Amino acid sequence: MALDKVNNQKYQMLTREELINIQNNLSRDLIITDLFAKPIRKIGAVDLSFIKDHVIAAYVCVNYENFEIIEKKTALTRLDFPYWPGFLWFREGPPIVKIIKSLDVLPDVFMINAHGLAHPRRFGCASHVGVKIQNPTIGIAGSKLFGEVIKIPRKFGDAEPLKSNHETIGYIIKPKIGQPIYVSPGHMISLESTVKITINCLRNHRLPEPLYLSHRLAESRKIIHSMS
DNA sequence: GCGACAG
DNA sequence: ATCTTGTCGC
């Protein structure tokens, strides 16, 4: 296989089988244990908004103690791969990695708006980003992609496991507002810490605060771009 | 063939 | 994700 083309991010040239090979090969480097600095001081989040064939990546870093904003950043990137369930990395990974690599200071953990372990090959976009940048990531999604729901959490802060072959691959967590969210380890973090950190970041929105803030930043940048 | 299907 | 006004609920 032409690895040079893969590194050039010409993913659209590859077959489904080749894309799966990329995921399976890289997933051998996945680490599902806590490898981040404790106690956590800074937590960052990346979310995207879309304008036709371009994507705005927004990064927000907050103080883990009081959620005060430490840093904000956005970047515009051209899209070259379609949305395809199970292959989100090939569309959203490049812009996410691009903005993270532009940072001078990294947070202790990144929150990514995607699944991590809770993926058909246990290597969702949040995990793929983590392995690529070699930093801790948590995957947080608004709906399920893969896994067996045992029970739906009903009360704020409740967490129910998401399973696959009797193994827990993520958790379903009930926020104060709205439907439950699906969380799973991205990279360099355990299931337990994934759940604990997510619940700690839940405030008065459906998404945990860092992701909520980056989502709003991405949306606000979109309005500015459409005017200029 | 049918249903499921992150953003 | 996105197209979209007023409207229901916390």
PDB file of C-alpha atoms in Angstrom, chain A:
ATOM      1  CA  MET A   1       0.000   0.000   0.000  1.00  0.00           C
ATOM      2  CA  ALA A   2       1.201   3.519  -0.780  1.00  0.00           C
ATOM      3  CA  LEU A   3       1.940   4.780   2.705  1.00  0.00           C
ATOM      4  CA  ASP A   4       3.258   8.092   1.402  1.00  0.00           C
ATOM      5  CA  LYS A   5      -0.186   8.898   0.085  1.00  0.00           C
ATOM      6  CA  VAL A   6      -1.738   7.973   3.384  1.00  0.00           C
ATOM      7  CA  ASN A   7       0.566  10.385   5.147  1.00  0.00           C
ATOM      8  CA  ASN A   8      -0.475  13.025   2.644  1.00  0.00           C
ATOM      9  CA  GLN A   9      -3.991  12.416   3.922  1.00  0.00           C
ATOM     10  CA  LYS A  10      -5.328  11.370   0.522  1.00  0.00           C
ATOM     11  CA  TYR A  11      -7.711   9.056   2.271  1.00  0.00           C
ATOM     12  CA  GLN A  12     -10.328   9.364  -0.453  1.00  0.00           C
ATOM     13  CA  MET A  13      -8.030   7.351  -2.731  1.00  0.00           C
ATOM     14  CA  LEU A  14      -8.170   4.327  -0.435  1.00  0.00           C
ATOM     15  CA  THR A  15     -10.582   1.409  -0.359  1.00  0.00           C
ATOM     16  CA  ARG A  16     -12.726   0.543   2.627  1.00  0.00           C
ATOM     17  CA  GLU A  17     -10.399  -2.380   3.315  1.00  0.00           C
ATOM     18  CA  GLU A  18      -7.342  -0.105   3.349  1.00  0.00           C
ATOM     19  CA  LEU A  19      -9.028   2.364   5.698  1.00  0.00           C
ATOM     20  CA  ILE A  20      -9.851  -0.501   8.058  1.00  0.00           C
ATOM     21  CA  ASN A  21      -6.223  -1.646   7.868  1.00  0.00           C
ATOM     22  CA  ILE A  22      -5.089   1.822   8.935  1.00  0.00           C
ATOM     23  CA  GLN A  23      -7.421   1.695  11.935  1.00  0.00           C
ATOM     24  CA  ASN A  24      -6.461  -1.842  12.907  1.00  0.00           C
ATOM     25  CA  ASN A  25      -2.729  -1.154  12.625  1.00  0.00           C
ATOM     26  CA  LEU A  26      -2.770   2.079  14.607  1.00  0.00           C
ATOM     27  CA  SER A  27      -5.084   0.638  17.247  1.00  0.00           C
ATOM     28  CA  ARG A  28      -2.245  -1.608  18.380  1.00  0.00           C
ATOM     29  CA  ASP A  29      -0.754   1.513  19.998  1.00  0.00           C
ATOM     30  CA  LEU A  30      -3.946   2.289  21.909  1.00  0.00           C
ATOM     31  CA  ILE A  31      -3.547   2.553  25.686  1.00  0.00           C
ATOM     32  CA  ILE A  32      -6.612   2.372  27.928  1.00  0.00           C
ATOM     33  CA  THR A  33      -4.991   3.237  31.255  1.00  0.00           C
ATOM     34  CA  ASP A  34      -4.409   6.594  32.953  1.00  0.00           C
ATOM     35  CA  LEU A  35      -1.282   8.165  31.546  1.00  0.00           C
ATOM     36  CA  PHE A  36      -2.168  11.803  32.163  1.00  0.00           C
ATOM     37  CA  ALA A  37      -0.859  14.206  34.820  1.00  0.00           C
ATOM     38  CA  LYS A  38      -2.715  14.047  38.128  1.00  0.00           C
ATOM     39  CA  PRO A  39      -4.287  16.094  39.426  1.00  0.00           C
ATOM     40  CA  ILE A  40      -5.667  17.468  36.184  1.00  0.00           C
ATOM     41  CA  ARG A  41      -5.174  21.219  35.944  1.00  0.00           C
ATOM     42  CA  LYS A  42      -6.104  22.004  32.356  1.00  0.00           C
ATOM     43  CA  ILE A  43      -8.656  20.307  30.143  1.00  0.00           C
ATOM     44  CA  GLY A  44      -9.072  21.150  26.465  1.00  0.00           C
ATOM     45  CA  ALA A  45     -11.796  20.372  23.924  1.00  0.00           C
ATOM     46  CA  VAL A  46     -12.041  20.451  20.139  1.00  0.00           C
ATOM     47  CA  ASP A  47     -15.291  20.699  18.210  1.00  0.00           C
ATOM     48  CA  LEU A  48     -16.107  21.450  14.583  1.00  0.00           C
ATOM     49  CA  SER A  49     -18.677  23.399  12.593  1.00  0.00           C
ATOM     50  CA  PHE A  50     -19.146  23.176   8.849  1.00  0.00           C
ATOM     51  CA  ILE A  51     -19.482  25.637   5.957  1.00  0.00           C
ATOM     52  CA  LYS A  52     -20.033  23.888   2.640  1.00  0.00           C
ATOM     53  CA  ASP A  53     -16.732  22.110   1.908  1.00  0.00           C
ATOM     54  CA  HIS A  54     -14.819  23.757   4.747  1.00  0.00           C
ATOM     55  CA  VAL A  55     -14.632  23.038   8.439  1.00  0.00           C
ATOM     56  CA  ILE A  56     -13.930  25.325  11.381  1.00  0.00           C
ATOM     57  CA  ALA A  57     -12.063  23.625  14.219  1.00  0.00           C
ATOM     58  CA  ALA A  58     -12.434  25.343  17.584  1.00  0.00           C
ATOM     59  CA  TYR A  59     -10.241  24.662  20.601  1.00  0.00           C
ATOM     60  CA  VAL A  60     -10.996  25.809  24.125  1.00  0.00           C
ATOM     61  CA  CYS A  61      -8.840  25.113  27.177  1.00  0.00           C
ATOM     62  CA  VAL A  62     -10.206  25.688  30.672  1.00  0.00           C
ATOM     63  CA  ASN A  63      -8.984  25.482  34.250  1.00  0.00           C
ATOM     64  CA  TYR A  64     -10.273  22.134  35.545  1.00  0.00           C
ATOM     65  CA  GLU A  65     -11.030  23.644  38.962  1.00  0.00           C
ATOM     66  CA  ASN A  66     -13.211  26.596  37.998  1.00  0.00           C
ATOM     67  CA  PHE A  67     -13.721  26.265  34.204  1.00  0.00           C
ATOM     68  CA  GLU A  68     -12.256  29.688  33.550  1.00  0.00           C
ATOM     69  CA  ILE A  69     -11.049  29.932  29.965  1.00  0.00           C
ATOM     70  CA  ILE A  70      -7.269  29.709  29.566  1.00  0.00           C
ATOM     71  CA  GLU A  71      -7.064  29.637  25.765  1.00  0.00           C
ATOM     72  CA  LYS A  72      -9.244  29.781  22.649  1.00  0.00           C
ATOM     73  CA  LYS A  73      -8.254  29.107  19.071  1.00  0.00           C
ATOM     74  CA  THR A  74      -9.919  28.400  15.721  1.00  0.00           C
ATOM     75  CA  ALA A  75      -8.706  27.199  12.325  1.00  0.00           C
ATOM     76  CA  LEU A  76     -10.308  26.822   8.908  1.00  0.00           C
ATOM     77  CA  THR A  77      -9.575  23.703   6.835  1.00  0.00           C
ATOM     78  CA  ARG A  78     -10.830  22.312   3.543  1.00  0.00           C
ATOM     79  CA  LEU A  79     -12.741  19.027   3.744  1.00  0.00           C
ATOM     80  CA  ASP A  80     -11.819  16.177   1.405  1.00  0.00           C
ATOM     81  CA  PHE A  81     -13.587  13.123   2.763  1.00  0.00           C
ATOM     82  CA  PRO A  82     -17.329  12.373   3.155  1.00  0.00           C
ATOM     83  CA  TYR A  83     -19.132  11.625   6.389  1.00  0.00           C
ATOM     84  CA  TRP A  84     -19.103   7.861   6.819  1.00  0.00           C
ATOM     85  CA  PRO A  85     -20.128   6.162  10.077  1.00  0.00           C
ATOM     86  CA  GLY A  86     -17.171   4.189  11.447  1.00  0.00           C
ATOM     87  CA  PHE A  87     -14.663   6.285   9.491  1.00  0.00           C
ATOM     88  CA  LEU A  88     -15.097   9.722  11.051  1.00  0.00           C
ATOM     89  CA  TRP A  89     -11.347  10.150  11.548  1.00  0.00           C
ATOM     90  CA  PHE A  90     -10.715  10.344   7.816  1.00  0.00           C
ATOM     91  CA  ARG A  91     -13.002  13.392   7.583  1.00  0.00           C
ATOM     92  CA  GLU A  92     -12.577  15.147  10.927  1.00  0.00           C
ATOM     93  CA  GLY A  93      -9.198  13.885  12.162  1.00  0.00           C
ATOM     94  CA  PRO A  94      -6.943  16.058   9.987  1.00  0.00           C
ATOM     95  CA  PRO A  95      -8.545  19.409  11.011  1.00  0.00           C
ATOM     96  CA  ILE A  96      -8.563  18.340  14.674  1.00  0.00           C
ATOM     97  CA  VAL A  97      -4.890  17.341  14.627  1.00  0.00           C
ATOM     98  CA  LYS A  98      -4.013  20.496  12.714  1.00  0.00           C
ATOM     99  CA  ILE A  99      -5.336  22.827  15.413  1.00  0.00           C
ATOM    100  CA  ILE A 100      -3.857  20.763  18.227  1.00  0.00           C
ATOM    101  CA  LYS A 101      -0.419  20.853  16.616  1.00  0.00           C
ATOM    102  CA  SER A 102      -0.617  24.638  16.479  1.00  0.00           C
ATOM    103  CA  LEU A 103      -0.891  24.896  20.277  1.00  0.00           C
ATOM    104  CA  ASP A 104       2.040  26.168  22.333  1.00  0.00           C
ATOM    105  CA  VAL A 105       0.793  24.655  25.579  1.00  0.00           C
ATOM    106  CA  LEU A 106      -1.104  21.380  25.788  1.00  0.00           C
ATOM    107  CA  PRO A 107      -3.881  20.551  28.290  1.00  0.00           C
ATOM    108  CA  ASP A 108      -3.628  17.442  30.486  1.00  0.00           C
ATOM    109  CA  VAL A 109      -6.532  15.824  28.631  1.00  0.00           C
ATOM    110  CA  PHE A 110      -8.438  16.533  25.403  1.00  0.00           C
ATOM    111  CA  MET A 111     -12.185  16.036  24.937  1.00  0.00           C
ATOM    112  CA  ILE A 112     -13.171  15.149  21.371  1.00  0.00           C
ATOM    113  CA  ASN A 113     -16.709  15.216  19.978  1.00  0.00           C
ATOM    114  CA  ALA A 114     -16.669  11.597  18.734  1.00  0.00           C
ATOM    115  CA  HIS A 115     -16.460   8.034  20.030  1.00  0.00           C
ATOM    116  CA  GLY A 116     -13.258   6.395  21.210  1.00  0.00           C
ATOM    117  CA  LEU A 117     -13.339   2.753  22.317  1.00  0.00           C
ATOM    118  CA  ALA A 118     -17.060   2.516  21.560  1.00  0.00           C
ATOM    119  CA  HIS A 119     -16.392   1.781  17.897  1.00  0.00           C
ATOM    120  CA  PRO A 120     -16.720  -1.349  15.683  1.00  0.00           C
ATOM    121  CA  ARG A 121     -12.928  -1.774  15.715  1.00  0.00           C
ATOM    122  CA  ARG A 122     -12.507  -0.130  19.112  1.00  0.00           C
ATOM    123  CA  PHE A 123     -10.737   2.771  17.483  1.00  0.00           C
ATOM    124  CA  GLY A 124     -13.064   5.712  16.935  1.00  0.00           C
ATOM    125  CA  CYS A 125     -11.954   9.196  15.923  1.00  0.00           C
ATOM    126  CA  ALA A 126     -11.189  10.221  19.538  1.00  0.00           C
ATOM    127  CA  SER A 127      -8.811   7.270  19.906  1.00  0.00           C
ATOM    128  CA  HIS A 128      -7.261   7.859  16.495  1.00  0.00           C
ATOM    129  CA  VAL A 129      -6.586  11.510  17.386  1.00  0.00           C
ATOM    130  CA  GLY A 130      -5.044  10.454  20.708  1.00  0.00           C
ATOM    131  CA  VAL A 131      -2.650   7.975  19.141  1.00  0.00           C
ATOM    132  CA  LYS A 132      -1.676  10.447  16.414  1.00  0.00           C
ATOM    133  CA  ILE A 133      -0.849  13.277  18.815  1.00  0.00           C
ATOM    134  CA  GLN A 134       0.316  10.933  21.587  1.00  0.00           C
ATOM    135  CA  ASN A 135      -1.767  12.668  24.230  1.00  0.00           C
ATOM    136  CA  PRO A 136      -4.729  11.686  26.436  1.00  0.00           C
ATOM    137  CA  THR A 137      -8.169  11.976  24.808  1.00  0.00           C
ATOM    138  CA  ILE A 138     -11.764  11.313  25.847  1.00  0.00           C
ATOM    139  CA  GLY A 139     -14.492  10.565  23.299  1.00  0.00           C
ATOM    140  CA  ILE A 140     -17.878  12.188  23.867  1.00  0.00           C
ATOM    141  CA  ALA A 141     -20.832  11.739  21.516  1.00  0.00           C
ATOM    142  CA  GLY A 142     -24.479  12.656  21.435  1.00  0.00           C
ATOM    143  CA  SER A 143     -25.648   9.303  20.120  1.00  0.00           C
ATOM    144  CA  LYS A 144     -24.555   5.698  19.839  1.00  0.00           C
ATOM    145  CA  LEU A 145     -22.463   4.286  17.013  1.00  0.00           C
ATOM    146  CA  PHE A 146     -21.659   0.843  18.353  1.00  0.00           C
ATOM    147  CA  GLY A 147     -22.335  -1.252  21.422  1.00  0.00           C
ATOM    148  CA  GLU A 148     -25.126  -2.783  23.439  1.00  0.00           C
ATOM    149  CA  VAL A 149     -27.238  -0.562  25.660  1.00  0.00           C
ATOM    150  CA  ILE A 150     -28.095  -2.409  28.880  1.00  0.00           C
ATOM    151  CA  LYS A 151     -29.973   0.358  30.631  1.00  0.00           C
ATOM    152  CA  ILE A 152     -30.692   4.028  29.990  1.00  0.00           C
ATOM    153  CA  PRO A 153     -29.559   6.384  32.772  1.00  0.00           C
ATOM    154  CA  ARG A 154     -32.474   8.519  33.946  1.00  0.00           C
ATOM    155  CA  LYS A 155     -31.172  10.736  36.735  1.00  0.00           C
ATOM    156  CA  PHE A 156     -28.523  13.453  36.542  1.00  0.00           C
ATOM    157  CA  GLY A 157     -25.046  12.014  36.956  1.00  0.00           C
ATOM    158  CA  ASP A 158     -26.111   8.400  36.490  1.00  0.00           C
ATOM    159  CA  ALA A 159     -23.835   6.246  34.305  1.00  0.00           C
ATOM    160  CA  GLU A 160     -24.758   2.955  32.634  1.00  0.00           C
ATOM    161  CA  PRO A 161     -22.288   0.750  30.728  1.00  0.00           C
ATOM    162  CA  LEU A 162     -22.188   0.388  26.954  1.00  0.00           C
ATOM    163  CA  LYS A 163     -21.135  -3.187  26.167  1.00  0.00           C
ATOM    164  CA  SER A 164     -19.755  -5.433  23.460  1.00  0.00           C
ATOM    165  CA  ASN A 165     -19.303  -9.157  24.068  1.00  0.00           C
ATOM    166  CA  HIS A 166     -19.788  -8.733  27.820  1.00  0.00           C
ATOM    167  CA  GLU A 167     -17.024  -6.131  27.908  1.00  0.00           C
ATOM    168  CA  THR A 168     -17.638  -2.509  28.806  1.00  0.00           C
ATOM    169  CA  ILE A 169     -16.466  -0.220  26.002  1.00  0.00           C
ATOM    170  CA  GLY A 170     -17.984   3.037  27.244  1.00  0.00           C
ATOM    171  CA  TYR A 171     -20.691   4.590  29.399  1.00  0.00           C
ATOM    172  CA  ILE A 172     -23.986   6.354  28.869  1.00  0.00           C
ATOM    173  CA  ILE A 173     -24.295   9.370  31.147  1.00  0.00           C
ATOM    174  CA  LYS A 174     -27.340  11.521  31.933  1.00  0.00           C
ATOM    175  CA  PRO A 175     -26.637  15.256  31.920  1.00  0.00           C
ATOM    176  CA  LYS A 176     -28.786  17.760  33.807  1.00  0.00           C
ATOM    177  CA  ILE A 177     -30.348  18.847  30.494  1.00  0.00           C
ATOM    178  CA  GLY A 178     -31.354  16.698  27.534  1.00  0.00           C
ATOM    179  CA  GLN A 179     -30.778  13.137  26.366  1.00  0.00           C
ATOM    180  CA  PRO A 180     -27.930  10.950  27.670  1.00  0.00           C
ATOM    181  CA  ILE A 181     -24.448  11.300  26.171  1.00  0.00           C
ATOM    182  CA  TYR A 182     -22.106   8.479  25.177  1.00  0.00           C
ATOM    183  CA  VAL A 183     -18.561   8.564  26.497  1.00  0.00           C
ATOM    184  CA  SER A 184     -15.601   6.249  25.978  1.00  0.00           C
ATOM    185  CA  PRO A 185     -11.831   6.353  26.450  1.00  0.00           C
ATOM    186  CA  GLY A 186      -9.936   7.856  23.563  1.00  0.00           C
ATOM    187  CA  HIS A 187      -6.303   7.205  24.431  1.00  0.00           C
ATOM    188  CA  MET A 188      -4.127   7.093  27.554  1.00  0.00           C
ATOM    189  CA  ILE A 189      -7.117   7.098  29.898  1.00  0.00           C
ATOM    190  CA  SER A 190      -9.164   4.445  31.713  1.00  0.00           C
ATOM    191  CA  LEU A 191     -12.907   3.876  31.562  1.00  0.00           C
ATOM    192  CA  GLU A 192     -13.196   4.957  35.193  1.00  0.00           C
ATOM    193  CA  SER A 193     -11.400   8.271  34.667  1.00  0.00           C
ATOM    194  CA  THR A 194     -13.337   8.873  31.464  1.00  0.00           C
ATOM    195  CA  VAL A 195     -16.598   8.712  33.395  1.00  0.00           C
ATOM    196  CA  LYS A 196     -15.344  10.619  36.439  1.00  0.00           C
ATOM    197  CA  ILE A 197     -13.883  13.500  34.430  1.00  0.00           C
ATOM    198  CA  THR A 198     -16.944  13.767  32.200  1.00  0.00           C
ATOM    199  CA  ILE A 199     -19.346  13.936  35.140  1.00  0.00           C
ATOM    200  CA  ASN A 200     -17.118  16.486  36.849  1.00  0.00           C
ATOM    201  CA  CYS A 201     -17.410  18.692  33.776  1.00  0.00           C
ATOM    202  CA  LEU A 202     -21.207  18.505  33.465  1.00  0.00           C
ATOM    203  CA  ARG A 203     -22.887  21.829  34.247  1.00  0.00           C
ATOM    204  CA  ASN A 204     -26.097  23.305  32.895  1.00  0.00           C
ATOM    205  CA  HIS A 205     -25.726  22.041  29.342  1.00  0.00           C
ATOM    206  CA  ARG A 206     -25.979  18.665  27.681  1.00  0.00           C
ATOM    207  CA  LEU A 207     -22.294  18.569  26.764  1.00  0.00           C
ATOM    208  CA  PRO A 208     -19.527  18.786  29.370  1.00  0.00           C
ATOM    209  CA  GLU A 209     -18.391  22.403  29.757  1.00  0.00           C
ATOM    210  CA  PRO A 210     -15.149  22.333  27.717  1.00  0.00           C
ATOM    211  CA  LEU A 211     -16.903  20.746  24.729  1.00  0.00           C
ATOM    212  CA  TYR A 212     -19.907  23.022  25.125  1.00  0.00           C
ATOM    213  CA  LEU A 213     -17.601  26.045  24.971  1.00  0.00           C
ATOM    214  CA  SER A 214     -15.673  24.802  21.926  1.00  0.00           C
ATOM    215  CA  HIS A 215     -18.954  23.959  20.190  1.00  0.00           C
ATOM    216  CA  ARG A 216     -20.191  27.523  20.752  1.00  0.00           C
ATOM    217  CA  LEU A 217     -16.887  28.964  19.590  1.00  0.00           C
ATOM    218  CA  ALA A 218     -16.993  26.911  16.369  1.00  0.00           C
ATOM    219  CA  GLU A 219     -20.566  28.065  15.700  1.00  0.00           C
ATOM    220  CA  SER A 220     -19.779  31.738  16.379  1.00  0.00           C
ATOM    221  CA  ARG A 221     -16.805  31.672  14.022  1.00  0.00           C
ATOM    222  CA  LYS A 222     -19.072  30.338  11.318  1.00  0.00           C
ATOM    223  CA  ILE A 223     -21.220  33.468  11.461  1.00  0.00           C
ATOM    224  CA  ILE A 224     -18.146  35.698  11.105  1.00  0.00           C
ATOM    225  CA  HIS A 225     -16.935  33.727   8.100  1.00  0.00           C
ATOM    226  CA  SER A 226     -20.271  33.982   6.312  1.00  0.00           C
ATOM    227  CA  MET A 227     -20.176  37.804   6.674  1.00  0.00           C
ATOM    228  CA  SER A 228     -16.618  38.351   5.431  1.00  0.00           C
TER     229      SER A 228
END
